[in-house]
XYZ file of C-alpha atoms in Angstrom:
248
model
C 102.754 89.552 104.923
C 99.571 90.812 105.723
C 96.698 88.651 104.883
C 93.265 87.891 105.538
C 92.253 83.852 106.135
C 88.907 82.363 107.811
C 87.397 85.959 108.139
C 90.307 86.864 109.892
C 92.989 89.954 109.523
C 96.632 89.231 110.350
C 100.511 89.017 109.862
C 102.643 85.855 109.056
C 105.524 85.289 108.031
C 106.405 84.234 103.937
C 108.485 80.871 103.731
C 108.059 79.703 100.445
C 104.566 78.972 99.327
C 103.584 78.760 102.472
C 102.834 81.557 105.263
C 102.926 81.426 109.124
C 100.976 83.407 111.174
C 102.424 85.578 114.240
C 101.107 86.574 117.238
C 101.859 89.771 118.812
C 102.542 93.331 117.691
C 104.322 93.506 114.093
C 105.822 96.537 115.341
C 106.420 95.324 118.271
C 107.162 92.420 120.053
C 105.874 89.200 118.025
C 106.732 85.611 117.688
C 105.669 82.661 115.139
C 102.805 80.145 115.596
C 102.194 76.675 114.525
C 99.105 78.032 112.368
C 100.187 77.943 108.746
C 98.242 78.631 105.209
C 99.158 78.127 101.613
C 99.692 81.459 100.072
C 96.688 80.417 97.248
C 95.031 80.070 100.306
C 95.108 83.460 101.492
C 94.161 86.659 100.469
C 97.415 89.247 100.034
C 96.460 92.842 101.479
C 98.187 96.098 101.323
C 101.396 94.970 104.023
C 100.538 98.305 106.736
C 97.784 100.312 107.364
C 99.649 103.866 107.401
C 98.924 106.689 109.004
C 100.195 108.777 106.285
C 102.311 108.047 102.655
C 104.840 110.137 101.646
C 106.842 109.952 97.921
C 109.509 111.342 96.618
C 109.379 113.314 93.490
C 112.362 113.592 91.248
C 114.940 110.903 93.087
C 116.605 109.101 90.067
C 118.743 111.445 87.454
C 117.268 108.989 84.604
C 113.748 109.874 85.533
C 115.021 113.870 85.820
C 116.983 114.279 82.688
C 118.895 117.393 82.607
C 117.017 118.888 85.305
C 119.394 119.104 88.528
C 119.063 116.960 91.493
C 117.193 117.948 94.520
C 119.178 118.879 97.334
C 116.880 117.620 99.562
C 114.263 114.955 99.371
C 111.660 116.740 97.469
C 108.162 114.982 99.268
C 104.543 114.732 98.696
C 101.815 112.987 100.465
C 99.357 110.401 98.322
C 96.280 109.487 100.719
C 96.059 105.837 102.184
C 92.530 105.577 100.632
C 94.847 105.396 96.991
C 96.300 102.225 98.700
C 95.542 98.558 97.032
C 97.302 95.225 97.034
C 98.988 92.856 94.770
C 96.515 91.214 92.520
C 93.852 94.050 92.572
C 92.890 96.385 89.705
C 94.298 99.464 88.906
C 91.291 101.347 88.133
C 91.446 104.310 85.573
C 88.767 106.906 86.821
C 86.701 109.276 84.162
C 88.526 112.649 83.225
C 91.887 111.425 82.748
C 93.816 110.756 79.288
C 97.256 110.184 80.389
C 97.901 107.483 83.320
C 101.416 106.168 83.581
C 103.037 103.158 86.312
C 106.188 104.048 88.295
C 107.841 101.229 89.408
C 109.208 102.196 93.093
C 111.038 100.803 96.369
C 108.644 101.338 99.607
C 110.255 101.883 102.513
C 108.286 100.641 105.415
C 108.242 102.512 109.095
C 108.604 100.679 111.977
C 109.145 102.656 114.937
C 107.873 105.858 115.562
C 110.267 108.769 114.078
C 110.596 112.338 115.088
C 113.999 114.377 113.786
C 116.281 111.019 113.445
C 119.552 111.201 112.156
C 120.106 109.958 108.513
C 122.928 107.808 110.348
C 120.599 105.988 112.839
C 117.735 106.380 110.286
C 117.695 102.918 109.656
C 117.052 101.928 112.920
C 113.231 103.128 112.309
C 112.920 101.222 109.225
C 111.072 97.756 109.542
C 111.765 96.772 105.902
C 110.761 97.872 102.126
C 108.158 96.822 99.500
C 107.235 97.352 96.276
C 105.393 99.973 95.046
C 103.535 101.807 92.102
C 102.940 105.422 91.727
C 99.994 105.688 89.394
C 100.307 109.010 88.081
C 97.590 110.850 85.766
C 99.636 113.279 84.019
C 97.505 115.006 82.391
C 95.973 116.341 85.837
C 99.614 116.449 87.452
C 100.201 118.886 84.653
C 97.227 120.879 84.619
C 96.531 121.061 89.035
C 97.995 122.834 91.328
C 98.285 120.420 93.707
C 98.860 116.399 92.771
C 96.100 115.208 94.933
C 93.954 113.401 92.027
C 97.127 113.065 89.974
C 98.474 110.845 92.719
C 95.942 110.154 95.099
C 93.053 108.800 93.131
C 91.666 105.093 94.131
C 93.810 102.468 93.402
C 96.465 104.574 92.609
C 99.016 103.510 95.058
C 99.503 99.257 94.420
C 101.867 98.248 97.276
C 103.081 94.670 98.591
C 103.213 92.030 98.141
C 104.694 91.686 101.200
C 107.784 93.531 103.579
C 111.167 92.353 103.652
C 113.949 93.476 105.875
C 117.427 92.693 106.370
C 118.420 93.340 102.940
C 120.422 96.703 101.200
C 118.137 98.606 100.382
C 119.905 100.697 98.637
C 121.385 98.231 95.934
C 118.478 96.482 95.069
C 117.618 95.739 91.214
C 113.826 97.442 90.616
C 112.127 96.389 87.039
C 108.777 96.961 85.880
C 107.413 94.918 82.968
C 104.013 95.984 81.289
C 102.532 92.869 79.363
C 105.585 90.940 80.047
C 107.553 93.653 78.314
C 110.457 95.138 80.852
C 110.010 99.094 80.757
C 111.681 100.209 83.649
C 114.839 98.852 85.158
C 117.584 100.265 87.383
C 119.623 99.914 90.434
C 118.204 101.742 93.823
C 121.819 102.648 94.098
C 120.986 105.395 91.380
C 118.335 107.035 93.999
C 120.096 111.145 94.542
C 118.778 110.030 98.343
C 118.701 106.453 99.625
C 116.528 105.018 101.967
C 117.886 106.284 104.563
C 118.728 110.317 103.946
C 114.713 109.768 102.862
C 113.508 109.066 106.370
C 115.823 111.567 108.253
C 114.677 113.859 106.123
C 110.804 113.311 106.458
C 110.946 112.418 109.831
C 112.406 116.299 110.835
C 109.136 117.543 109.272
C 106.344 114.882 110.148
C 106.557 112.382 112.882
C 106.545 108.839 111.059
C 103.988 106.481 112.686
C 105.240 102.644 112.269
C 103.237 101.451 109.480
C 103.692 104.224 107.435
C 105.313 103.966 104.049
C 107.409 106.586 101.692
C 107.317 105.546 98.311
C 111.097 106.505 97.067
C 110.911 107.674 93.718
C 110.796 105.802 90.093
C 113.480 105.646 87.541
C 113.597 106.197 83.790
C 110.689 107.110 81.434
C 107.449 106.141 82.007
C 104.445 105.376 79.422
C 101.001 105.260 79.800
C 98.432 102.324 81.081
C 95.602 101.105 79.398
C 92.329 98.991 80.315
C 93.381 95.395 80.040
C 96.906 95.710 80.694
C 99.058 93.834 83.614
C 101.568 95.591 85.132
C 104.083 93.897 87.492
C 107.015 95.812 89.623
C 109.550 93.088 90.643
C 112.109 94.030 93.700
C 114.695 91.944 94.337
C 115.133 89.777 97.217
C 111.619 91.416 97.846
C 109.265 90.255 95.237
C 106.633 90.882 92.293
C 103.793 93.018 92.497
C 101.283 92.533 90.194
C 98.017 94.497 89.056
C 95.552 94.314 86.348
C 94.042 97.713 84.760
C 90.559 98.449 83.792
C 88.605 101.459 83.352
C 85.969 103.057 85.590
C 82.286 101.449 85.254
């Protein structure tokens, strides 16, 4: 996790309700300290600070519906400025009508990446989080490029924290707005798992570690509205959660 404590920016490590800082280079060589803080102690940030985000558009056939499947990773960037963490507001700005979640897996960079194969692909990945694509459709309809659609403030929740180690491609992702479950599906369904994903990216941008390609949402989607709590639960990862308001 990434987390600020005394006035202080850093990583530690999650065990239980508890988390203990490291010292050293997350992406990089690092070890544990004796310094620990109760996670209602801390505050939760955004897990990186990326260079650049990249999403995939299109990557689960329940999202597509009869439209065929990509042969490729079909990418787009959303701006790090979009980025917030777990507990913040989702802010809807002025101008928009139609703003929909999408629950997603984020895969997290950890070594720098320049035309990897999709079978050592994995070997740049430091671990995944979860993720929300905020999405104004209304503008994504009507633009010709998804910049505000996507890359509006707040429109890119991410955390609460990374997780490696696990398959990443069989993990169970749910969203639940209001305690109601909305979304729900296997990341086995992805057309392109986690790995064809970073191959692919990394032959046309070199990935910085910290950066982080949101991977595509499943199913239908339905729009947000001030007052509403959305949380995007990964397993073996964790729950993201984020409160919606309006603009002031």
């Amino acid at each position: 996790a990434r987390f600020e404590a005394e006035g202080n920016v850093t990583y530690g490590i999650v065990e239980g309700e508890r988390v203990r800082q490291i010292e050293g280079d997350l992406f990089g060589t690092r070890k544990p300290t004796d310094k620990t803080y109760a996670l209602s102690q801390v505050k939760l940030l955004v897990p990186t600070v990326p260079t650049k985000i990249l999403a995939c558009a299109g990557n689960y056939k329940s999202h597509m519906g009869e439209a065929p499947a990509h042969p490729y990773p079909e990418l787009f960037f959303k701006v790090p400025s979009c980025l917030i963490a777990c507990c913040e507001d989702v802010v809807i700005p002025q101008g928009t009508e139609d703003v929909h979640y999408e629950a997603e897996l984020v895969i997290v960079i950890g070594r720098r990446a320049k035309n990897v194969s999709a079978e050592k692909a994995l070997d740049y990945v430091l671990g995944v989080t979860c993720g929300n694509d905020i999405s104004a459709r209304d503008w994504q309809q009507a633009d010709v490029q998804w910049w505000r659609a996507k890359g509006s403030d707040t429109f890119g929740p991410c955390g609460p924290w990374i997780v490696s180690g696990i398959d990443y491609d069989d993990l169970l992702l749910e969203l639940r707005l209001n305690g109601e479950v909305r979304q729900k599906e296997r990341t086995s369904n992805m057309e392109h798992g986690v790995a064809a994903v970073v191959s692919w990216a990394s032959r046309h941008v070199t990935l910085e570690p910290g950066d982080l390609i949101f991977s595509g949402t499943p199913g239908k989607t339905t729009p947000i509205q001030p007052g509403d709590v959305v949380e995007v639960e990964l397993e073996g990862v964790g729950v993201l959660r984020n409160t919606v308001r309006a603009a002031k």
